[in-house]
Amino acid sequence: MSTPYSRFTPLGLCFLLAALSLVGLVLSAWFWVPALIFGALGFVGIFDLIQTRRAVLRNYPILGHMRYMFESIRPEIRQYLIESDQDEEPFSRELRTIVYQRAKNVEDKRPFGTRMRVYDSGYQWLTHSVRPKHITDTNFRVTIGGPDCKQPYSASIYNISAMSFGALSSNAIEALNRGAKAGKFAHDTGEGGISRYHRTGGGDLIYEVGSGYFGCRDAAGAFSPEKFAETAADPQVKMIEIKLSQGAKPGHGGMLPAAKISPEIAEARGVPMGVDCISPASHSAFSTPLEMMQFIAQLRELSGGKPVGFKLCIGHRREFMCMVKAMLETGITPDFIVVDGKEGGTGAAPLEFANHMGMPLVEGLTFAHNTLRGAGLRERIKIGASGKLVTAFDIARVLALGADWANSARGFMFAIGCIQAQACHTNRCPVGVATQDKMRARALVVPDKAERVANFHGNTMKALAEMTGAAGLEHPGGFLPHHFLMREKDGEMVVADEVYPYMPEGFLLREDDERFGYLKRWRRARAAAFEPIDSGV
């Protein structure tokens, strides 16, 4: 029978074995080894008893360290030994594997049929035609630029989403940009500015302007028109994207401590060394929908007429309608809008924000698309979609729901070697992707990973072409909600346009369609302010 103090047995054994080892020195000098090992463990146990931070170690000296060891490797144990191919933590092994295979240009086919439960609620599928098409040109493009744009951009329908230098290593940024150049698609800079590593590859850039105005700020951190014009004049910069919010932590600012600001980060962001770098939660260059439209027009003029748009995760739906009303009132429209789903990723986010703030992509995209249709502006404004889009089916689905193109961050991270270690916030990324540790970053070999980025994009476009042709279409832009079916909780299948229909053109202006609460919010939205006319969201 165990005693109340049996938990201290390992500590006592360590000292006993250390003492016996010292006695054994009369027989052999090799007994120094166990004497040192057990003696060191004994002193660790004594420290465990007197420390005041961890109750487990005070009650279970030495033995308690096993708890912390297993806790530290729990994600790896789960990922490699326990989770199934379909468990999303947050990306399933099946999804990660398809990216790795396409990036390495190896066989990506699967034998023996699907492993998905096709009769469970939530299962989705694409309808196909008995007269499929054969598509040879997989370089699918979309032209972005409204009537006020002087330099429209012909973009791929699949591009690298926003990831800043600082969040990602120099080698990761350079590999992504070189891959974008080789594959003829765009690379969003993230809000951290344009670094030298973005420029090295020569790939097309989408310059993201966040609330910190990195790369276009004055000494006080306010927007600088002169610096913006200088940055936007770079021929590599094809579009300018104003970041209002991101899906992983919408409505949340950020701060990069002074200790983490390297000379290269300071150069890219235009911030001084030795000072904390603040990204406010909201912009200082505008505070109302009308001012926001004027800011868009200002950026378009300062950039020489390049496409200017904004990115947001939909929150208060009325606030988005305020922006649309400001577009109608001023006649100023963005060239594009990127809708970021709350399932989007980040290096680090508060748990409550990651789990419970922001609208998922499907609902956010559908709402933005239908609001623009209702205001008669959809033809002037292109829509991008971002949020866990790594397969051809993912891209086809968002195109059907109203997007003109798709962005992916983590898909391209997997392509350059990310293993989903989820250590992005620790600076100890095991594969050199999300770190500023130069020794860790050197593990990522730029030429090899750049090739994988281009391979992943190209093979995904080929898969999308095959799905498009199977559906009897000539271009992925032809996908509509009725091409997709889903199974509801009662086991019945439903066509997607019954759940996510395209609302009639101009219905908000005519106020003739009361479905889904659009009109209720439209009547409460105003162009002059983001605050509502009355209470509610």
Short mmCIF file of C-alpha atoms in Angstrom, two decimals, residues 316-319 321-322 325 517-527 529-537:
data_model
loop_
_atom_site.label_atom_id
_atom_site.label_comp_id
_atom_site.label_asym_id
_atom_site.label_seq_id
_atom_site.Cartn_x
_atom_site.Cartn_y
_atom_site.Cartn_z
CA HIS A 316 -21.28 44.63 -38.02
CA ARG A 317 -22.96 44.10 -41.37
CA ARG A 318 -24.49 47.56 -41.20
CA GLU A 319 -20.98 49.10 -41.14
CA MET A 321 -23.44 48.93 -45.81
CA CYS A 322 -22.32 52.34 -44.52
CA LYS A 325 -23.73 54.05 -49.13
CA GLY A 517 -32.49 41.11 -43.16
CA TYR A 518 -30.62 43.13 -45.79
CA LEU A 519 -33.18 45.93 -46.04
CA LYS A 520 -33.47 46.26 -42.27
CA ARG A 521 -29.76 47.02 -42.00
CA TRP A 522 -29.64 49.09 -45.18
CA ARG A 523 -32.24 51.49 -43.80
CA ARG A 524 -30.19 51.99 -40.64
CA ALA A 525 -26.87 52.52 -42.42
CA ARG A 526 -25.59 56.00 -43.30
CA ALA A 527 -22.64 57.29 -45.29
CA ALA A 529 -20.79 57.76 -39.91
CA PHE A 530 -20.19 54.15 -38.96
CA GLU A 531 -22.49 54.53 -35.96
CA PRO A 532 -26.06 53.37 -36.56
CA ILE A 533 -29.07 55.62 -36.92
CA ASP A 534 -30.56 53.67 -34.00
CA SER A 535 -29.45 50.80 -31.78
CA GLY A 536 -28.40 47.43 -33.13
CA VAL A 537 -25.82 46.07 -35.55
#
